[in-house]
CSV table of C-alpha atoms and ligand atoms in Angstrom, one decimal:
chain,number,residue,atom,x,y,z
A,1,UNK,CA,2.9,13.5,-20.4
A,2,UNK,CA,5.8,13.4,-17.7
A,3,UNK,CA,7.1,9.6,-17.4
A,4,UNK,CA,9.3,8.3,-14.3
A,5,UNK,CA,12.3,6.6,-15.0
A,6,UNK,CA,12.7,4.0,-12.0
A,7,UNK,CA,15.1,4.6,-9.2
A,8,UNK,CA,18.3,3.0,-8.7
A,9,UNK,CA,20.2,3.4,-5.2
A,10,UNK,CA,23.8,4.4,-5.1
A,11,UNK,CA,24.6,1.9,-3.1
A,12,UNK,CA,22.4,-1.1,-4.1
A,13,UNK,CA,21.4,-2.4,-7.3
A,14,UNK,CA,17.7,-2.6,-6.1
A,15,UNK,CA,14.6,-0.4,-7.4
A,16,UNK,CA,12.0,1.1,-5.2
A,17,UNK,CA,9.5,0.8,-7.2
A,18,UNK,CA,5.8,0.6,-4.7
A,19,UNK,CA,5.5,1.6,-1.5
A,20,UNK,CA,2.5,0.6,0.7
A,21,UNK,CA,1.4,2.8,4.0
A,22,UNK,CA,-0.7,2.2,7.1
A,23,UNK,CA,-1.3,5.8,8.4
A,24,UNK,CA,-1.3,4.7,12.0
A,25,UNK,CA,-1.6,6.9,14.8
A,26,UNK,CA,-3.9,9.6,13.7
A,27,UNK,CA,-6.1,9.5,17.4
A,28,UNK,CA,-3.0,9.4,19.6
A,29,UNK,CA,-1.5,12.5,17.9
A,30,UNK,CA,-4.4,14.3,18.6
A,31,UNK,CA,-5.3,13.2,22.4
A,32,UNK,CA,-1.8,14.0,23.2
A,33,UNK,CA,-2.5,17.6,22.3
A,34,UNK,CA,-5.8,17.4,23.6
A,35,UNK,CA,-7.5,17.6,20.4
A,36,UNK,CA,-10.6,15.4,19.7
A,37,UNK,CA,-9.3,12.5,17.4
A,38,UNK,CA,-11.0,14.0,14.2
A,39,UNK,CA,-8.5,16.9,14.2
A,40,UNK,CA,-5.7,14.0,13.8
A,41,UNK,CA,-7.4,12.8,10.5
A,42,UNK,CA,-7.4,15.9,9.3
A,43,UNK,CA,-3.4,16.8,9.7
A,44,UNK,CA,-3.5,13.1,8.4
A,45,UNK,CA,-4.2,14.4,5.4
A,46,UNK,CA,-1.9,16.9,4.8
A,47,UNK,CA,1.2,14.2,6.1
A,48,UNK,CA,-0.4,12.1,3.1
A,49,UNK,CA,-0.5,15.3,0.5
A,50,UNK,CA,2.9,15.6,1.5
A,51,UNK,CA,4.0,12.1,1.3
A,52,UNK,CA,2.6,12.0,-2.3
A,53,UNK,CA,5.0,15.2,-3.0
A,54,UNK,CA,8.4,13.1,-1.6
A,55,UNK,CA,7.3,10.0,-3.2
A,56,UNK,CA,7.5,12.0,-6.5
A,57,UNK,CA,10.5,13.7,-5.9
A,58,UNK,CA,11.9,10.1,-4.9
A,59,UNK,CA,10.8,8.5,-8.5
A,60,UNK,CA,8.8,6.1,-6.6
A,61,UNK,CA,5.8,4.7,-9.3
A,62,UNK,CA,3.2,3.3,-7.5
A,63,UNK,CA,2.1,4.4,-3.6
A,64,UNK,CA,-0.5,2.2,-1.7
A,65,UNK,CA,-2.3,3.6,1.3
A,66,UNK,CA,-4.8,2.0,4.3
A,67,UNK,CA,-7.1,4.7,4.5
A,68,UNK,CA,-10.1,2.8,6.0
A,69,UNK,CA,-10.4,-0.8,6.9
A,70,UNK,CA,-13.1,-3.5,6.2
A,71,UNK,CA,-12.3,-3.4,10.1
A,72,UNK,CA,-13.0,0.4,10.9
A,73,UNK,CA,-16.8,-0.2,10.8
A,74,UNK,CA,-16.3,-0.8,14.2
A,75,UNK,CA,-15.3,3.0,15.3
A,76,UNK,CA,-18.2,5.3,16.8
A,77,UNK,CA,-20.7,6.6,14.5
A,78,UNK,CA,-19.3,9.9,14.5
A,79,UNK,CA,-15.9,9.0,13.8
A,80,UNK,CA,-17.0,6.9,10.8
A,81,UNK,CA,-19.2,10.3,9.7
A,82,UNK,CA,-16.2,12.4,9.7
A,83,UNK,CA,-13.7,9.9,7.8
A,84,UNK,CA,-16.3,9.2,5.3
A,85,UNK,CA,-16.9,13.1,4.4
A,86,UNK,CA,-13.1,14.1,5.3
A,87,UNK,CA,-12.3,11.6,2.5
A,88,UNK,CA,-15.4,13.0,0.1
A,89,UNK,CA,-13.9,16.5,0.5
A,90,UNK,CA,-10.7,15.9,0.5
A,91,UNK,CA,-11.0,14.0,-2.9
A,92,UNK,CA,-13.6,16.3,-4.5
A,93,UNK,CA,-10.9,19.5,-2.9
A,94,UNK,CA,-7.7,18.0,-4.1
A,95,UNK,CA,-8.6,16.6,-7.5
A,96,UNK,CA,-7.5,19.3,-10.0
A,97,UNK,CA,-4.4,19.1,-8.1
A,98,UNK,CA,-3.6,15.9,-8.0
A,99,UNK,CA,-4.4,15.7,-11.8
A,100,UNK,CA,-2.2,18.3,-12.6
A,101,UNK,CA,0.9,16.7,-11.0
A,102,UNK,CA,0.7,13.7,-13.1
A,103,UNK,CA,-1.2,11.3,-10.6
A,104,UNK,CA,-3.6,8.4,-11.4
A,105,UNK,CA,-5.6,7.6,-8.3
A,106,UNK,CA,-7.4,4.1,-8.1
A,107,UNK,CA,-9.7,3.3,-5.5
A,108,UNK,CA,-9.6,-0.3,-4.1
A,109,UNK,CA,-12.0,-1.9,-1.9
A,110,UNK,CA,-15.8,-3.2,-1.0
A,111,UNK,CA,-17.7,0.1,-2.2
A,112,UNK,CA,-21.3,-1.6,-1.5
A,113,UNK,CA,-21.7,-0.1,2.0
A,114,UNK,CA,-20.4,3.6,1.1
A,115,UNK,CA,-22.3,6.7,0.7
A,116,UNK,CA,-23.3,6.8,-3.1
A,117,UNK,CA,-22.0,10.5,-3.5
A,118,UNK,CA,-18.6,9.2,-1.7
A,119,UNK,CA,-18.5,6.5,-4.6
A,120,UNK,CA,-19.0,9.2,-7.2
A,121,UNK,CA,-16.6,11.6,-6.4
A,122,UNK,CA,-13.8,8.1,-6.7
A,123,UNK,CA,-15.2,7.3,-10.1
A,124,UNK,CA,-14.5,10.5,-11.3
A,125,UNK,CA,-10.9,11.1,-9.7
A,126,UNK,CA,-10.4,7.8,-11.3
A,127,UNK,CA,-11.7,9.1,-15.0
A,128,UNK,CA,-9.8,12.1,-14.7
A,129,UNK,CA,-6.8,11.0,-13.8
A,130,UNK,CA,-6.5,7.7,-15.6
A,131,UNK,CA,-4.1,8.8,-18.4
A,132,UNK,CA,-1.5,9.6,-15.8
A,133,UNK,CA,1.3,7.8,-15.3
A,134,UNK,CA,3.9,9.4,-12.7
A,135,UNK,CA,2.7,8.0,-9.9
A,136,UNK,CA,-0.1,5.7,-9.0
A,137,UNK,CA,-1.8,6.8,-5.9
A,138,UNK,CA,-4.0,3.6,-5.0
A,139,UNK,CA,-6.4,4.1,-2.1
A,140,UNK,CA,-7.6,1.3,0.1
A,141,UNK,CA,-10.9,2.4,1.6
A,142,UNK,CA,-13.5,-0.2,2.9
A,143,UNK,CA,-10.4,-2.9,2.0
A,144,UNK,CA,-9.5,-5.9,3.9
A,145,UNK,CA,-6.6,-8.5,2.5
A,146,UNK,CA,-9.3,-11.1,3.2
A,147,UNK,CA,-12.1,-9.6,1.2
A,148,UNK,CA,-9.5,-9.0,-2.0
A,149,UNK,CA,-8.7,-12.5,-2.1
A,150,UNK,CA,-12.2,-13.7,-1.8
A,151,UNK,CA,-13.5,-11.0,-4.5
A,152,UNK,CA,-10.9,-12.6,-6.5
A,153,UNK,CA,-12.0,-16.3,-6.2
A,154,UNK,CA,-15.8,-14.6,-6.8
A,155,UNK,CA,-14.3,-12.7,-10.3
A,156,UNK,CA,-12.4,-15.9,-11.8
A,157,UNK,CA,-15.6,-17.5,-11.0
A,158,UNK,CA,-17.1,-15.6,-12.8
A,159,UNK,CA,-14.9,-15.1,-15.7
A,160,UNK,CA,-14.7,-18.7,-15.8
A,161,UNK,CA,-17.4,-20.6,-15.2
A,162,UNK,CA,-16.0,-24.1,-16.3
A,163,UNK,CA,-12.7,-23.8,-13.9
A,164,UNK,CA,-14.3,-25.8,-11.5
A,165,UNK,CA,-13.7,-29.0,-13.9
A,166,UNK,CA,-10.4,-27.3,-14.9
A,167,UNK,CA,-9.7,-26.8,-11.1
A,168,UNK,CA,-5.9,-28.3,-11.3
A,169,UNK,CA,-4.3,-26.2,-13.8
A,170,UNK,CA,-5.1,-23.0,-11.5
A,171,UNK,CA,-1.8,-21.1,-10.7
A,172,UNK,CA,-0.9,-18.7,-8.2
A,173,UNK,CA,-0.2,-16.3,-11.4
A,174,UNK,CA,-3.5,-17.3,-12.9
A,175,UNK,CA,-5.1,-16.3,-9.8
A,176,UNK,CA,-3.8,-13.1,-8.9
A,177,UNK,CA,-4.7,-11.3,-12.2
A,178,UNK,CA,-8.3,-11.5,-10.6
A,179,UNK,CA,-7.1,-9.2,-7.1
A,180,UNK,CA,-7.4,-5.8,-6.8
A,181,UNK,CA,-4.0,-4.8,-7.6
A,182,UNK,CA,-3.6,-7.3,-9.8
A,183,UNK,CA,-1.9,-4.8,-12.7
A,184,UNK,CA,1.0,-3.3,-10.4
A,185,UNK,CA,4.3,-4.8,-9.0
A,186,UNK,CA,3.7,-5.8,-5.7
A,187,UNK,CA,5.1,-3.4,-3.0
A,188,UNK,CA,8.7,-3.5,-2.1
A,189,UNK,CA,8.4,-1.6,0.8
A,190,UNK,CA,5.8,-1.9,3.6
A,191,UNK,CA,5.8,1.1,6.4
A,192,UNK,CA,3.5,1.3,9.1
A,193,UNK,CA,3.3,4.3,11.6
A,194,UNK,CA,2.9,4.7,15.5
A,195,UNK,CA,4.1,1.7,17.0
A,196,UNK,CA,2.2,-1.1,16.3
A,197,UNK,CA,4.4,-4.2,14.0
A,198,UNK,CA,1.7,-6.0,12.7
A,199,UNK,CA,-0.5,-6.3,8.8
A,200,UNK,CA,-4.3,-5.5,10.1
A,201,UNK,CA,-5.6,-7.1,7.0
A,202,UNK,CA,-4.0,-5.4,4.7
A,203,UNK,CA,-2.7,-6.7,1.1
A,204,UNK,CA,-2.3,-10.1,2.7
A,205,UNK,CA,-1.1,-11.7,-0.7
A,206,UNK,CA,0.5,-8.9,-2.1
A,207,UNK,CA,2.8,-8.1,0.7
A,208,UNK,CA,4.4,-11.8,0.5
A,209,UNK,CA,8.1,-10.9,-0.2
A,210,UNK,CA,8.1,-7.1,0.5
A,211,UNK,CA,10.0,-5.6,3.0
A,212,UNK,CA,8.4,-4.7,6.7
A,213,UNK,CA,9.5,-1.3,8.0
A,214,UNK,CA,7.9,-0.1,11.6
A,215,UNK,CA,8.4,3.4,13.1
A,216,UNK,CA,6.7,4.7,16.5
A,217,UNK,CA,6.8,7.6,14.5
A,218,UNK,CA,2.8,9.1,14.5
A,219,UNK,CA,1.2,9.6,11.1
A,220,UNK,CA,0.4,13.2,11.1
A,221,UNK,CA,4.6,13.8,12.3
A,222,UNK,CA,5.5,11.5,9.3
A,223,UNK,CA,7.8,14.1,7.5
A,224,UNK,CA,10.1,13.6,4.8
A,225,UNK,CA,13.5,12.9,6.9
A,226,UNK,CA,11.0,9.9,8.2
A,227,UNK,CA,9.8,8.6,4.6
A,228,UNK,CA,14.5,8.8,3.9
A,229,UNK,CA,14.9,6.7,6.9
A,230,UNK,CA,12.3,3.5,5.9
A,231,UNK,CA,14.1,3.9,2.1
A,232,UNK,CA,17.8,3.8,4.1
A,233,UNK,CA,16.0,0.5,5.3
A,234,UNK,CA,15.0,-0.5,2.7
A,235,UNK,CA,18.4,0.0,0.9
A,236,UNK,CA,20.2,-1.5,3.2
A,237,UNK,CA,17.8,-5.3,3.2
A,238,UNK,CA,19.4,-8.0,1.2
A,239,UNK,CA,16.3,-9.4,-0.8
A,240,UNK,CA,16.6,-13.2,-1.9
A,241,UNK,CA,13.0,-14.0,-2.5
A,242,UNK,CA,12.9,-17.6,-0.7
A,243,UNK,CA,16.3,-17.9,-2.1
A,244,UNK,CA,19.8,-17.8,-0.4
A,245,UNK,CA,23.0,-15.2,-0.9
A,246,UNK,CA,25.2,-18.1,0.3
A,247,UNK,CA,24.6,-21.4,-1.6
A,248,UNK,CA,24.9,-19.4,-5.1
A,249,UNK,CA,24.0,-20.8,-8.5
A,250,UNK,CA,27.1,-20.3,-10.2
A,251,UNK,CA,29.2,-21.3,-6.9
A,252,UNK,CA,31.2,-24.9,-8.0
A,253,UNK,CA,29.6,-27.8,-6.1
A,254,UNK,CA,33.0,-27.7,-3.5
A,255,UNK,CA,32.2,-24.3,-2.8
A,256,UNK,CA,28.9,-24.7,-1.8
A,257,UNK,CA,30.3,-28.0,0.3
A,258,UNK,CA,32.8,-25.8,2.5
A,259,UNK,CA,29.8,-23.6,2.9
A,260,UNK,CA,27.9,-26.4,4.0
A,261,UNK,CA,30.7,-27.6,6.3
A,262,UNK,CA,31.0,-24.5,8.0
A,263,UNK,CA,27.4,-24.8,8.9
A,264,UNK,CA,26.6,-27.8,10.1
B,1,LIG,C1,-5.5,5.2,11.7
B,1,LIG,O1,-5.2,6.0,12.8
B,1,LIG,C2,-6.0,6.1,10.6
B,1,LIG,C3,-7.2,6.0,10.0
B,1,LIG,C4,-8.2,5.0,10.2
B,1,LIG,C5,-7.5,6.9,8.9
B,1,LIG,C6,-6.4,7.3,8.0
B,1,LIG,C7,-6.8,8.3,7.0
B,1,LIG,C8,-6.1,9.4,6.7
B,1,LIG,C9,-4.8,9.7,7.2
B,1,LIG,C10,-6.7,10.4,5.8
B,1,LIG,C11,-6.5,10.0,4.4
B,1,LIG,C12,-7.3,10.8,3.5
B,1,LIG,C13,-7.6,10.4,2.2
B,1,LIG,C14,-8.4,11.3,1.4
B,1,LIG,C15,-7.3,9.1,1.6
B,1,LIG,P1,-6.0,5.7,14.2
B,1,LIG,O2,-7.2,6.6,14.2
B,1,LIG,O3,-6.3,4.3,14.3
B,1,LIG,O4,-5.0,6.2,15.2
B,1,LIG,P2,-4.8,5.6,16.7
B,1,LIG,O5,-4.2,4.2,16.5
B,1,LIG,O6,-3.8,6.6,17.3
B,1,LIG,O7,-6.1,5.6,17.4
């Protein structure tokens, strides 16, 4: 069983450990060409095989991807057909594959209102890959950052019946365990293709502290010398966390006072 051993950057002393992707852009790179917008999904999905392929080669452990929003209900009829059998195929296709290269794909998301064979052919890329461990490939489908956290509140519910009358001692650690992604570091690194700098509902809690990397880049053009550039970013961001680089814990108190001087 091939095991990753976490990155370090030459010039930092921070991990990449999760990266999470919104595949924007797949319609505009295919009306630009002329092409109806179903033929952008589908080179969409070779930009994500290939993303899986650098991810691995860059030692990165766990990738999260938006494939379909809680949101994307609201596309045409026909565009919602062909994602929902593009993704059935391309799971049922690429399976074998995936297994073989050491992935473990999770599924997250509100599966009620999905086809029931599109449902089966998750459960069992899930079974067949769970022993895998070199990188987590989660994908988002029917998800919404909204809906996690209120499945969550629904599951400790659930799990706890009598936390209602225990309401106060409720943490923000106690409550995460119950979201979708509870067992994974959250991401460090946040990229979102063609243009657009915003979350669209995705991993609302998880995506707290992580780094936000935008590129007008379009998702099917999303190459390797693109996935370099958002980890140069990413290298190059000082992370403190809420904290400060400044005003430093083991600074002397007059230290911290001439920094404070200089300030104010
Ligand atoms: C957003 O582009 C993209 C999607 C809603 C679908 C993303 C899906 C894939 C790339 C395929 C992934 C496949 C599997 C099996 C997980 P858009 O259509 O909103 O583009 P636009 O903003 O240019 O219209």
């Amino acid at each position: 069983m091939n095991t990753i051993v976490a990155n370090k950057f030459i010039n930092s002393n921070q991990t990449l450990t999760h990266i999470a992707v919104v595949m924007d852009g797949n319609g505009r790179w295919a009306e630009r060409r002329g092409y109806v917008r179903n033929q952008g999904h589908k080179i969409g999905v070779s930009s994500l095989k290939q993303l899986v392929k650098n991810c691995i080669n860059e030692r990165i452990q766990y990738l999260t991807v938006f494939a379909f929003s809680s949101e994307n209900w609201t596309r045409t009829e026909s565009e919602i057909v062909f994602l929902m059998t593009l993704f059935e195929r391309t799971i049922r296709a690429e399976l074998q594959g995936l297994a073989k290269q050491g992935i473990r794909l999770k599924f997250v998301g509100n599966n009620d209102s999905l086809p029931d064979s599109l449902v089966g052919a998750m459960r069992e890329a899930e079974q067949t890959t769970e022993s895998n461990n070199l990188l987590g490939l989660n994908i988002c489908f029917n998800y919404g950052g909204k809906w996690d956290i209120v499945q969550g509140i629904k599951k400790l519910l659930e799990n706890n019946p009598d936390v209602i009358k225990d309401y106060t001692k409720l943490t923000e650690q106690s409550f995460s365990q119950y979201l979708a992604l509870a067992d994974i570091p959250e991401p460090d690194l946040f990229i979102r293709t063609g243009g657009e700098q915003r979350l669209s509902n995705f991993l609302l809690w998880n995506l707290a502290y992580t780094e936000l990397y935008f590129t007008d880049i379009l998702w099917p053009d999303f190459d390797k010398g693109d996935l370099r550039e958002a980890i140069d970013f990413y290298v190059g961001r000082k992370r403190k966390f809420g904290g400060t680089v400044d005003f430093r814990v083991g600074a002397s108190e007059d230290e911290n006072n001439d920094q404070l001087s200089n300030i104010l």
